[in-house]
mmCIF file of C-alpha atoms and ligand atoms in Angstrom:
data_model
loop_
_atom_site.group_PDB
_atom_site.id
_atom_site.type_symbol
_atom_site.label_atom_id
_atom_site.label_comp_id
_atom_site.label_asym_id
_atom_site.label_seq_id
_atom_site.Cartn_x
_atom_site.Cartn_y
_atom_site.Cartn_z
ATOM 1 C CA MET A 890 -53.031 -10.676 -26.123
ATOM 2 C CA LYS A 891 -51.869 -9.765 -22.601
ATOM 3 C CA PHE A 892 -50.946 -6.360 -23.939
ATOM 4 C CA SER A 893 -54.347 -5.729 -25.487
ATOM 5 C CA ILE A 894 -56.220 -6.753 -22.292
ATOM 6 C CA ARG A 895 -54.035 -4.377 -20.283
ATOM 7 C CA CYS A 896 -54.640 -1.696 -22.874
ATOM 8 C CA LEU A 897 -58.384 -2.229 -22.714
ATOM 9 C CA ALA A 898 -58.355 -2.074 -18.904
ATOM 10 C CA LEU A 899 -56.381 1.148 -19.015
ATOM 11 C CA LEU A 900 -58.688 2.691 -21.596
ATOM 12 C CA THR A 901 -61.734 1.732 -19.510
ATOM 13 C CA LEU A 902 -60.157 3.307 -16.437
ATOM 14 C CA LEU A 903 -59.503 6.528 -18.330
ATOM 15 C CA TRP A 904 -62.946 6.534 -19.873
ATOM 16 C CA LEU A 905 -64.983 5.782 -16.688
ATOM 17 C CA PRO A 906 -64.697 9.185 -15.007
ATOM 18 C CA THR A 907 -65.832 10.845 -18.259
ATOM 19 C CA VAL A 908 -68.891 8.606 -18.377
ATOM 20 C CA GLN A 909 -69.614 9.262 -14.678
ATOM 21 C CA ARG A 910 -69.235 12.984 -15.214
ATOM 22 C CA SER A 911 -71.494 13.082 -18.229
ATOM 23 C CA LEU A 912 -74.077 10.917 -16.420
ATOM 24 C CA ALA A 913 -73.995 13.346 -13.473
ATOM 25 C CA GLU A 914 -74.397 16.230 -15.898
ATOM 26 C CA THR A 915 -77.390 14.677 -17.646
ATOM 27 C CA ALA A 916 -78.962 13.324 -14.402
ATOM 28 C CA LYS A 917 -81.961 15.442 -13.621
ATOM 29 C CA PRO A 918 -81.364 17.514 -10.473
ATOM 30 C CA MET A 919 -85.117 17.568 -9.832
ATOM 31 C CA GLU A 920 -87.677 14.818 -10.219
ATOM 32 C CA LYS A 921 -91.439 15.290 -10.048
ATOM 33 C CA LYS A 922 -94.095 12.752 -9.173
ATOM 34 C CA ALA A 923 -97.760 12.799 -8.204
ATOM 35 C CA PHE A 924 -98.206 12.839 -4.412
ATOM 36 C CA GLY A 925 -102.002 12.562 -4.129
ATOM 37 C CA THR A 926 -105.310 14.366 -4.429
ATOM 38 C CA THR A 927 -106.263 17.357 -2.259
ATOM 39 C CA PRO A 928 -109.686 17.587 -0.554
ATOM 40 C CA ASP A 929 -110.891 19.801 -3.444
ATOM 41 C CA GLY A 930 -109.867 17.276 -6.090
ATOM 42 C CA LYS A 931 -106.570 18.777 -7.276
ATOM 43 C CA THR A 932 -103.324 16.897 -7.782
ATOM 44 C CA ALA A 933 -100.470 17.654 -5.404
ATOM 45 C CA ASP A 934 -96.968 16.794 -6.583
ATOM 46 C CA LEU A 935 -93.772 15.809 -4.869
ATOM 47 C CA TYR A 936 -90.504 17.336 -6.054
ATOM 48 C CA ILE A 937 -87.273 15.549 -5.253
ATOM 49 C CA LEU A 938 -84.178 17.736 -5.298
ATOM 50 C CA LYS A 939 -80.791 15.986 -5.408
ATOM 51 C CA ASN A 940 -77.288 17.383 -5.348
ATOM 52 C CA LYS A 941 -73.977 15.902 -6.446
ATOM 53 C CA ASN A 942 -73.180 14.732 -2.893
ATOM 54 C CA GLY A 943 -76.257 12.527 -2.775
ATOM 55 C CA MET A 944 -78.180 14.836 -0.432
ATOM 56 C CA GLU A 945 -81.883 14.693 -1.193
ATOM 57 C CA VAL A 946 -84.726 17.045 -0.240
ATOM 58 C CA SER A 947 -88.389 16.338 -1.035
ATOM 59 C CA ILE A 948 -90.973 19.103 -1.159
ATOM 60 C CA THR A 949 -94.665 19.042 -2.020
ATOM 61 C CA ASN A 950 -96.578 21.987 -3.455
ATOM 62 C CA TYR A 951 -99.341 21.110 -0.951
ATOM 63 C CA GLY A 952 -98.568 23.537 1.871
ATOM 64 C CA GLY A 953 -95.029 24.100 0.575
ATOM 65 C CA ILE A 954 -94.134 21.230 2.895
ATOM 66 C CA VAL A 955 -90.581 19.876 3.078
ATOM 67 C CA THR A 956 -91.411 16.195 3.518
ATOM 68 C CA SER A 957 -87.892 14.791 3.899
ATOM 69 C CA ILE A 958 -84.221 15.737 4.073
ATOM 70 C CA LYS A 959 -81.778 12.867 3.567
ATOM 71 C CA VAL A 960 -78.213 13.612 4.635
ATOM 72 C CA PRO A 961 -75.158 11.487 5.481
ATOM 73 C CA ASP A 962 -73.730 10.941 8.962
ATOM 74 C CA ARG A 963 -69.976 11.026 9.644
ATOM 75 C CA SER A 964 -69.532 7.577 8.100
ATOM 76 C CA GLY A 965 -71.596 8.429 5.031
ATOM 77 C CA LYS A 966 -74.759 6.630 6.158
ATOM 78 C CA MET A 967 -77.870 8.451 4.950
ATOM 79 C CA ALA A 968 -80.909 9.155 7.118
ATOM 80 C CA ASP A 969 -84.058 11.203 6.801
ATOM 81 C CA VAL A 970 -83.741 13.873 9.509
ATOM 82 C CA LEU A 971 -87.314 15.237 9.306
ATOM 83 C CA LEU A 972 -90.422 14.055 11.107
ATOM 84 C CA GLY A 973 -93.459 13.877 8.841
ATOM 85 C CA HIS A 974 -95.716 11.551 6.899
ATOM 86 C CA ASP A 975 -95.354 9.095 4.035
ATOM 87 C CA THR A 976 -98.552 10.201 2.310
ATOM 88 C CA LEU A 977 -100.394 13.372 1.344
ATOM 89 C CA GLU A 978 -103.331 12.243 3.528
ATOM 90 C CA GLY A 979 -101.035 12.470 6.549
ATOM 91 C CA TYR A 980 -100.237 16.092 5.741
ATOM 92 C CA ILE A 981 -103.886 16.947 4.991
ATOM 93 C CA ALA A 982 -104.823 15.760 8.496
ATOM 94 C CA ASP A 983 -101.716 17.316 10.111
ATOM 95 C CA LYS A 984 -102.245 19.845 12.917
ATOM 96 C CA VAL A 985 -98.639 20.305 14.050
ATOM 97 C CA TYR A 986 -97.160 21.825 10.864
ATOM 98 C CA PHE A 987 -94.600 19.109 9.993
ATOM 99 C CA GLY A 988 -92.194 20.662 7.446
ATOM 100 C CA ALA A 989 -94.746 23.293 6.473
ATOM 101 C CA THR A 990 -94.417 26.728 4.957
ATOM 102 C CA VAL A 991 -96.218 28.831 7.522
ATOM 103 C CA GLY A 992 -98.093 32.050 6.726
ATOM 104 C CA ARG A 993 -99.514 34.625 6.357
ATOM 105 C CA TYR A 994 -98.251 35.214 9.868
ATOM 106 C CA CYS A 995 -96.237 32.462 11.547
ATOM 107 C CA ASN A 996 -96.386 32.036 15.327
ATOM 108 C CA ARG A 997 -99.043 33.777 17.423
ATOM 109 C CA ILE A 998 -101.086 36.957 17.211
ATOM 110 C CA GLY A 999 -102.623 37.761 20.608
ATOM 111 C CA HIS A 1000 -106.442 37.859 20.914
ATOM 112 C CA ALA A 1001 -106.562 37.247 17.138
ATOM 113 C CA GLU A 1002 -106.570 40.947 16.330
ATOM 114 C CA PHE A 1003 -104.406 43.892 15.344
ATOM 115 C CA SER A 1004 -104.844 47.351 13.834
ATOM 116 C CA ILE A 1005 -103.300 49.155 10.893
ATOM 117 C CA ASP A 1006 -103.807 52.938 10.630
ATOM 118 C CA GLY A 1007 -106.641 52.748 13.165
ATOM 119 C CA THR A 1008 -108.554 49.984 11.338
ATOM 120 C CA LYS A 1009 -109.021 46.869 13.441
ATOM 121 C CA TYR A 1010 -108.672 43.433 11.797
ATOM 122 C CA THR A 1011 -110.127 40.357 13.464
ATOM 123 C CA LEU A 1012 -108.524 37.036 12.608
ATOM 124 C CA ALA A 1013 -109.560 33.412 12.845
ATOM 125 C CA LYS A 1014 -108.883 31.983 16.325
ATOM 126 C CA ASN A 1015 -107.259 28.550 16.268
ATOM 127 C CA ASN A 1016 -105.210 28.515 19.480
ATOM 128 C CA GLY A 1017 -107.388 29.423 22.438
ATOM 129 C CA ASP A 1018 -108.087 33.125 22.130
ATOM 130 C CA ASN A 1019 -105.189 33.591 19.676
ATOM 131 C CA THR A 1020 -104.243 33.040 16.044
ATOM 132 C CA LEU A 1021 -101.463 30.505 15.452
ATOM 133 C CA HIS A 1022 -99.509 30.031 12.205
ATOM 134 C CA GLY A 1023 -101.909 31.922 9.934
ATOM 135 C CA GLY A 1024 -105.258 30.720 11.281
ATOM 136 C CA ILE A 1025 -107.582 27.798 10.601
ATOM 137 C CA LYS A 1026 -106.495 27.351 6.976
ATOM 138 C CA GLY A 1027 -102.993 28.751 6.771
ATOM 139 C CA PHE A 1028 -100.545 28.639 3.863
ATOM 140 C CA ASN A 1029 -99.662 25.088 4.974
ATOM 141 C CA LYS A 1030 -103.047 23.879 3.693
ATOM 142 C CA ALA A 1031 -102.911 25.685 0.321
ATOM 143 C CA LEU A 1032 -101.951 24.182 -3.021
ATOM 144 C CA TRP A 1033 -99.082 26.290 -4.366
ATOM 145 C CA GLU A 1034 -98.222 26.866 -8.046
ATOM 146 C CA ALA A 1035 -94.886 25.160 -8.774
ATOM 147 C CA LYS A 1036 -92.105 26.042 -11.206
ATOM 148 C CA ASP A 1037 -88.703 24.439 -11.786
ATOM 149 C CA VAL A 1038 -86.144 27.259 -11.466
ATOM 150 C CA SER A 1039 -83.015 25.061 -11.234
ATOM 151 C CA LYS A 1040 -79.808 26.912 -12.088
ATOM 152 C CA GLY A 1041 -76.308 25.709 -12.974
ATOM 153 C CA GLY A 1042 -76.954 22.106 -11.910
ATOM 154 C CA GLU A 1043 -78.423 23.211 -8.557
ATOM 155 C CA PRO A 1044 -82.049 22.121 -8.234
ATOM 156 C CA ALA A 1045 -84.501 24.852 -7.256
ATOM 157 C CA LEU A 1046 -88.261 24.873 -6.869
ATOM 158 C CA GLU A 1047 -90.364 28.035 -6.875
ATOM 159 C CA LEU A 1048 -93.771 27.940 -5.221
ATOM 160 C CA THR A 1049 -96.318 30.750 -5.463
ATOM 161 C CA TYR A 1050 -99.559 31.273 -3.586
ATOM 162 C CA VAL A 1051 -102.005 34.164 -3.809
ATOM 163 C CA SER A 1052 -103.727 34.699 -0.487
ATOM 164 C CA LYS A 1053 -106.981 36.605 -1.020
ATOM 165 C CA ASP A 1054 -107.897 39.882 0.664
ATOM 166 C CA GLY A 1055 -109.731 38.898 3.880
ATOM 167 C CA GLU A 1056 -108.409 35.312 4.007
ATOM 168 C CA GLU A 1057 -108.383 34.267 7.695
ATOM 169 C CA GLY A 1058 -109.116 37.961 8.400
ATOM 170 C CA PHE A 1059 -105.882 39.435 6.955
ATOM 171 C CA PRO A 1060 -106.185 42.511 4.714
ATOM 172 C CA GLY A 1061 -104.851 42.699 1.127
ATOM 173 C CA ASN A 1062 -104.302 40.276 -1.727
ATOM 174 C CA LEU A 1063 -100.870 38.890 -0.917
ATOM 175 C CA THR A 1064 -98.721 37.121 -3.510
ATOM 176 C CA ALA A 1065 -96.192 34.955 -1.698
ATOM 177 C CA THR A 1066 -93.289 33.192 -3.406
ATOM 178 C CA VAL A 1067 -90.927 30.704 -1.829
ATOM 179 C CA VAL A 1068 -87.847 29.401 -3.647
ATOM 180 C CA TYR A 1069 -86.147 26.283 -2.265
ATOM 181 C CA MET A 1070 -82.675 25.619 -3.613
ATOM 182 C CA LEU A 1071 -80.452 22.664 -2.790
ATOM 183 C CA THR A 1072 -76.871 23.812 -3.230
ATOM 184 C CA SER A 1073 -73.771 21.718 -3.816
ATOM 185 C CA ARG A 1074 -72.611 22.758 -0.318
ATOM 186 C CA ASN A 1075 -75.442 20.695 1.262
ATOM 187 C CA GLU A 1076 -77.552 23.758 1.997
ATOM 188 C CA LEU A 1077 -81.282 24.050 1.671
ATOM 189 C CA LYS A 1078 -81.637 27.744 0.870
ATOM 190 C CA ILE A 1079 -85.124 29.190 1.243
ATOM 191 C CA ASP A 1080 -85.978 32.612 -0.188
ATOM 192 C CA TYR A 1081 -89.325 34.072 0.787
ATOM 193 C CA SER A 1082 -90.857 37.072 -0.959
ATOM 194 C CA ALA A 1083 -94.250 38.730 -0.993
ATOM 195 C CA THR A 1084 -96.130 41.731 -2.324
ATOM 196 C CA THR A 1085 -99.536 43.126 -1.371
ATOM 197 C CA ASP A 1086 -102.157 45.503 -2.772
ATOM 198 C CA LYS A 1087 -103.185 46.802 0.702
ATOM 199 C CA LYS A 1088 -101.237 47.331 3.906
ATOM 200 C CA THR A 1089 -100.955 44.004 5.725
ATOM 201 C CA VAL A 1090 -98.677 42.038 8.054
ATOM 202 C CA VAL A 1091 -96.419 39.182 6.887
ATOM 203 C CA ASN A 1092 -94.181 36.706 8.683
ATOM 204 C CA LEU A 1093 -93.209 33.545 6.775
ATOM 205 C CA THR A 1094 -91.258 30.570 8.040
ATOM 206 C CA ASN A 1095 -90.616 26.877 7.599
ATOM 207 C CA HIS A 1096 -91.714 24.496 10.342
ATOM 208 C CA SER A 1097 -89.410 21.499 9.857
ATOM 209 C CA TYR A 1098 -89.092 19.142 12.821
ATOM 210 C CA PHE A 1099 -85.474 17.953 12.926
ATOM 211 C CA ASN A 1100 -83.985 14.887 14.523
ATOM 212 C CA LEU A 1101 -80.373 14.746 13.361
ATOM 213 C CA ALA A 1102 -79.972 11.117 14.475
ATOM 214 C CA GLY A 1103 -82.746 10.253 11.996
ATOM 215 C CA GLN A 1104 -86.499 10.662 12.349
ATOM 216 C CA GLY A 1105 -88.085 8.084 14.626
ATOM 217 C CA THR A 1106 -84.882 7.204 16.488
ATOM 218 C CA GLY A 1107 -85.750 8.716 19.873
ATOM 219 C CA ASP A 1108 -85.511 12.069 21.618
ATOM 220 C CA ILE A 1109 -83.339 15.083 20.791
ATOM 221 C CA LEU A 1110 -82.200 15.814 24.359
ATOM 222 C CA LYS A 1111 -78.539 14.991 23.652
ATOM 223 C CA THR A 1112 -78.359 17.273 20.611
ATOM 224 C CA VAL A 1113 -75.978 20.094 21.411
ATOM 225 C CA LEU A 1114 -77.283 23.510 20.481
ATOM 226 C CA ARG A 1115 -75.801 26.961 20.132
ATOM 227 C CA ILE A 1116 -78.055 29.958 19.523
ATOM 228 C CA GLU A 1117 -76.608 33.346 18.682
ATOM 229 C CA ALA A 1118 -78.990 35.231 20.950
ATOM 230 C CA ASP A 1119 -78.564 37.224 24.140
ATOM 231 C CA LYS A 1120 -82.289 37.828 24.771
ATOM 232 C CA ILE A 1121 -85.650 36.108 24.420
ATOM 233 C CA THR A 1122 -89.156 37.524 24.192
ATOM 234 C CA PRO A 1123 -90.749 36.005 27.334
ATOM 235 C CA VAL A 1124 -94.371 34.874 27.082
ATOM 236 C CA ASP A 1125 -97.565 34.728 29.136
ATOM 237 C CA SER A 1126 -99.674 31.612 29.737
ATOM 238 C CA GLY A 1127 -101.107 31.800 26.183
ATOM 239 C CA LEU A 1128 -97.511 31.904 24.841
ATOM 240 C CA ILE A 1129 -98.002 35.525 23.734
ATOM 241 C CA PRO A 1130 -94.951 37.780 24.267
ATOM 242 C CA THR A 1131 -95.262 40.146 27.188
ATOM 243 C CA GLY A 1132 -93.355 42.768 25.157
ATOM 244 C CA GLU A 1133 -90.248 42.538 27.310
ATOM 245 C CA LEU A 1134 -86.824 41.585 25.917
ATOM 246 C CA LYS A 1135 -85.230 39.454 28.627
ATOM 247 C CA SER A 1136 -81.521 38.686 28.925
ATOM 248 C CA VAL A 1137 -80.605 34.984 28.708
ATOM 249 C CA GLN A 1138 -77.700 35.494 31.112
ATOM 250 C CA GLY A 1139 -77.861 32.959 33.965
ATOM 251 C CA THR A 1140 -81.027 31.284 32.591
ATOM 252 C CA PRO A 1141 -81.703 27.941 30.807
ATOM 253 C CA PHE A 1142 -82.105 30.048 27.646
ATOM 254 C CA ASP A 1143 -78.416 30.877 27.409
ATOM 255 C CA PHE A 1144 -77.240 28.825 24.418
ATOM 256 C CA ARG A 1145 -74.384 31.172 23.560
ATOM 257 C CA LYS A 1146 -72.106 28.333 24.669
ATOM 258 C CA PRO A 1147 -73.046 24.990 23.023
ATOM 259 C CA THR A 1148 -75.296 23.088 25.461
ATOM 260 C CA ALA A 1149 -77.316 19.878 25.168
ATOM 261 C CA ILE A 1150 -81.015 20.651 24.676
ATOM 262 C CA GLY A 1151 -81.923 18.317 27.566
ATOM 263 C CA GLU A 1152 -79.440 19.715 30.062
ATOM 264 C CA ARG A 1153 -81.747 22.388 31.505
ATOM 265 C CA ILE A 1154 -85.104 21.650 29.839
ATOM 266 C CA ASN A 1155 -86.727 20.539 33.106
ATOM 267 C CA ALA A 1156 -85.198 23.313 35.221
ATOM 268 C CA ASP A 1157 -87.348 25.177 37.707
ATOM 269 C CA ASP A 1158 -87.929 28.132 35.399
ATOM 270 C CA GLU A 1159 -91.221 29.966 34.887
ATOM 271 C CA GLN A 1160 -90.743 30.377 31.116
ATOM 272 C CA LEU A 1161 -89.897 26.685 30.621
ATOM 273 C CA LYS A 1162 -93.000 25.731 32.601
ATOM 274 C CA LEU A 1163 -95.204 27.972 30.451
ATOM 275 C CA GLY A 1164 -93.854 26.389 27.250
ATOM 276 C CA LYS A 1165 -93.678 22.825 28.668
ATOM 277 C CA GLY A 1166 -90.054 23.071 27.533
ATOM 278 C CA TYR A 1167 -88.507 25.415 24.973
ATOM 279 C CA ASP A 1168 -91.140 27.178 22.866
ATOM 280 C CA HIS A 1169 -89.639 30.653 22.704
ATOM 281 C CA ASN A 1170 -88.473 33.341 20.335
ATOM 282 C CA PHE A 1171 -84.769 34.158 20.656
ATOM 283 C CA VAL A 1172 -83.630 37.683 19.741
ATOM 284 C CA LEU A 1173 -80.684 37.166 17.412
ATOM 285 C CA ILE A 1174 -77.459 39.105 17.781
ATOM 286 C CA LYS A 1175 -77.220 41.044 14.518
ATOM 287 C CA ASN A 1176 -74.381 43.344 13.654
ATOM 288 C CA ARG A 1177 -76.321 44.329 10.511
ATOM 289 C CA PRO A 1178 -80.137 44.346 10.629
ATOM 290 C CA ASN A 1179 -81.430 42.082 7.805
ATOM 291 C CA GLY A 1180 -77.923 40.671 7.263
ATOM 292 C CA LEU A 1181 -77.589 36.936 6.610
ATOM 293 C CA THR A 1182 -75.985 35.684 9.826
ATOM 294 C CA LEU A 1183 -75.528 32.398 11.676
ATOM 295 C CA ALA A 1184 -78.483 32.028 14.042
ATOM 296 C CA ALA A 1185 -78.068 28.519 15.418
ATOM 297 C CA ARG A 1186 -75.937 25.394 15.201
ATOM 298 C CA ALA A 1187 -77.085 21.935 16.294
ATOM 299 C CA GLU A 1188 -74.775 18.951 16.594
ATOM 300 C CA GLU A 1189 -75.906 15.371 17.197
ATOM 301 C CA PRO A 1190 -73.000 13.627 18.952
ATOM 302 C CA ALA A 1191 -73.678 9.993 17.929
ATOM 303 C CA SER A 1192 -74.141 10.510 14.174
ATOM 304 C CA GLY A 1193 -71.929 13.585 13.949
ATOM 305 C CA ARG A 1194 -74.584 15.364 11.859
ATOM 306 C CA VAL A 1195 -74.452 19.146 12.152
ATOM 307 C CA LEU A 1196 -77.147 21.642 11.177
ATOM 308 C CA GLU A 1197 -76.448 25.346 10.868
ATOM 309 C CA VAL A 1198 -79.246 27.851 10.447
ATOM 310 C CA TRP A 1199 -78.431 31.134 8.735
ATOM 311 C CA THR A 1200 -81.033 33.858 8.375
ATOM 312 C CA THR A 1201 -81.794 37.474 7.579
ATOM 313 C CA GLU A 1202 -84.583 37.384 10.198
ATOM 314 C CA PRO A 1203 -84.254 39.034 13.630
ATOM 315 C CA GLY A 1204 -85.626 36.050 15.587
ATOM 316 C CA ILE A 1205 -85.726 32.281 15.819
ATOM 317 C CA GLN A 1206 -88.261 30.079 17.624
ATOM 318 C CA LEU A 1207 -86.799 27.083 19.394
ATOM 319 C CA TYR A 1208 -89.627 24.572 19.810
ATOM 320 C CA THR A 1209 -88.682 21.208 21.296
ATOM 321 C CA GLY A 1210 -91.733 19.184 20.255
ATOM 322 C CA ASN A 1211 -93.256 19.618 23.715
ATOM 323 C CA PHE A 1212 -96.792 18.990 22.506
ATOM 324 C CA LEU A 1213 -95.980 15.762 20.641
ATOM 325 C CA ASP A 1214 -97.524 13.048 22.795
ATOM 326 C CA GLY A 1215 -97.242 9.820 20.827
ATOM 327 C CA SER A 1216 -100.702 10.149 19.297
ATOM 328 C CA ILE A 1217 -99.387 11.052 15.827
ATOM 329 C CA HIS A 1218 -98.123 8.135 13.765
ATOM 330 C CA GLY A 1219 -95.745 9.419 11.139
ATOM 331 C CA LYS A 1220 -93.352 7.924 8.591
ATOM 332 C CA GLY A 1221 -93.274 4.133 8.746
ATOM 333 C CA GLY A 1222 -96.094 4.216 11.337
ATOM 334 C CA ILE A 1223 -93.756 5.513 14.047
ATOM 335 C CA ALA A 1224 -95.468 7.168 17.032
ATOM 336 C CA TYR A 1225 -93.857 10.555 17.608
ATOM 337 C CA SER A 1226 -93.529 11.190 21.315
ATOM 338 C CA GLN A 1227 -92.564 14.306 23.244
ATOM 339 C CA ARG A 1228 -89.230 15.938 22.376
ATOM 340 C CA THR A 1229 -88.390 13.604 19.506
ATOM 341 C CA ALA A 1230 -87.619 16.626 17.304
ATOM 342 C CA PHE A 1231 -86.731 20.283 17.515
ATOM 343 C CA CYS A 1232 -87.796 23.170 15.301
ATOM 344 C CA LEU A 1233 -85.706 26.246 14.580
ATOM 345 C CA GLU A 1234 -88.215 28.596 12.983
ATOM 346 C CA THR A 1235 -86.651 31.793 11.663
ATOM 347 C CA GLN A 1236 -89.060 34.686 12.031
ATOM 348 C CA HIS A 1237 -89.996 38.200 13.048
ATOM 349 C CA PHE A 1238 -91.096 38.158 16.661
ATOM 350 C CA PRO A 1239 -94.488 36.658 17.570
ATOM 351 C CA ASP A 1240 -97.365 39.121 17.953
ATOM 352 C CA SER A 1241 -95.300 41.973 16.459
ATOM 353 C CA PRO A 1242 -98.395 43.756 15.074
ATOM 354 C CA ASN A 1243 -99.373 44.416 18.721
ATOM 355 C CA HIS A 1244 -95.894 45.400 19.938
ATOM 356 C CA PRO A 1245 -94.631 48.659 18.423
ATOM 357 C CA ASN A 1246 -91.238 48.080 20.142
ATOM 358 C CA PHE A 1247 -90.645 44.884 18.057
ATOM 359 C CA PRO A 1248 -89.208 45.023 14.494
ATOM 360 C CA SER A 1249 -92.138 45.787 12.183
ATOM 361 C CA THR A 1250 -93.969 43.107 10.166
ATOM 362 C CA LEU A 1251 -95.995 45.661 8.191
ATOM 363 C CA LEU A 1252 -95.922 45.318 4.407
ATOM 364 C CA THR A 1253 -97.219 48.148 2.223
ATOM 365 C CA PRO A 1254 -98.097 48.026 -1.499
ATOM 366 C CA ARG A 1255 -94.907 49.979 -2.259
ATOM 367 C CA GLN A 1256 -92.645 47.414 -0.565
ATOM 368 C CA ARG A 1257 -91.467 43.899 -1.317
ATOM 369 C CA TYR A 1258 -91.065 41.426 1.545
ATOM 370 C CA HIS A 1259 -87.893 39.394 1.173
ATOM 371 C CA THR A 1260 -86.132 37.123 3.669
ATOM 372 C CA THR A 1261 -83.638 34.279 3.352
ATOM 373 C CA THR A 1262 -82.985 31.264 5.561
ATOM 374 C CA ILE A 1263 -80.377 28.563 4.974
ATOM 375 C CA TYR A 1264 -80.341 25.123 6.590
ATOM 376 C CA LYS A 1265 -76.785 23.871 6.096
ATOM 377 C CA PHE A 1266 -75.806 20.261 6.804
ATOM 378 C CA SER A 1267 -72.352 18.862 7.505
ATOM 379 C CA THR A 1268 -70.711 16.320 9.824
ATOM 380 C CA LYS A 1269 -68.165 16.435 12.592
HETATM 381 C C1 BGC B 1077 -95.277 26.842 18.344
HETATM 382 C C2 BGC B 1077 -95.833 25.822 19.312
HETATM 383 C C3 BGC B 1077 -96.842 25.009 18.598
HETATM 384 C C4 BGC B 1077 -96.239 24.389 17.380
HETATM 385 C C5 BGC B 1077 -97.346 23.766 16.576
HETATM 386 C C6 BGC B 1077 -94.622 26.112 17.221
HETATM 387 O O1 BGC B 1077 -94.119 27.014 16.303
HETATM 388 O O2 BGC B 1077 -94.403 27.732 18.947
HETATM 389 O O3 BGC B 1077 -96.386 26.434 20.430
HETATM 390 O O4 BGC B 1077 -97.404 24.038 19.412
HETATM 391 O O5 BGC B 1077 -95.614 25.345 16.575
HETATM 392 O O6 BGC B 1077 -96.921 22.732 15.863
#
């Protein structure tokens, strides 16, 4: 009797890992559920991507918005590190681009105009005299076509949006595709591509607001940041680049050595005053143009959560939630106050169409736009 109980226990022990493995293999890496109804009566869905480490990323095809990223801290405790909303209604009303896919042209275009081959294009103005993040109805307010493109157990979601010729003033029918993949190395890999039937300008990014201690837990001033940049593109009072590339040496913008975000944020510096904090494009050090390189690394000392941003883009916008003022109530009804998140938006430089000295954002019908950004999570 004793023998058979021991035997049974042993057999169960041997058998368990096989069951766990086969369960993991059959567990769906991506789940889909209805998220709500858009203002024009269409259904928006929520896609939940999970990897074998328990990391979980949720994305809606409304605006290509990443609604949550759940990652462990150094003791394995999970937290959602993105600011945002619990419901679709929250994102429909959103004006600050929580988690959004931003296009056709992220960041600002000065005086809402630019020219291609001598033809002037006038855009929608939604930020004083300028165009911000694609105009009044940018890609963040569009319902994207979704497709499950998961591969080898790694969940992946492909979203496609066709932006019509003349939309928000931009020329050319532009087909934009964004693929979000959650890898087994705790990376959210985002591949952007686009084609056009007329010369146009394109600059796509993701506007996630990170708080590595967990959304709603306070400010991000203690988060230690490194940015692989030796210059910024300084701005005027409308936050439009002056065209200059300014060295970070000896300024509060030098993040080549890891420094807490809050250490110099209130320094007596003209650029910091203009942005009410950091709201600037950093010129990344690239040994290969368009190469996938480490752009930034953020480390939250209390939780030990680390975020690395890798990109093929030449620039990255550090925005420290300066305009959050407590008036937005997000997930769980939490009021998001100033500097309770930071954004690291990979991009071509703002207002490039009006600065021939900046890397070009022109896309012609013969070309294919393609960029990659990776948000990689770990702990220390
Ligand atoms: C811009 C900020 C702006 C914010 C909007 C950032 O990318 O640089 O100036 O207020 O987006 O949410």
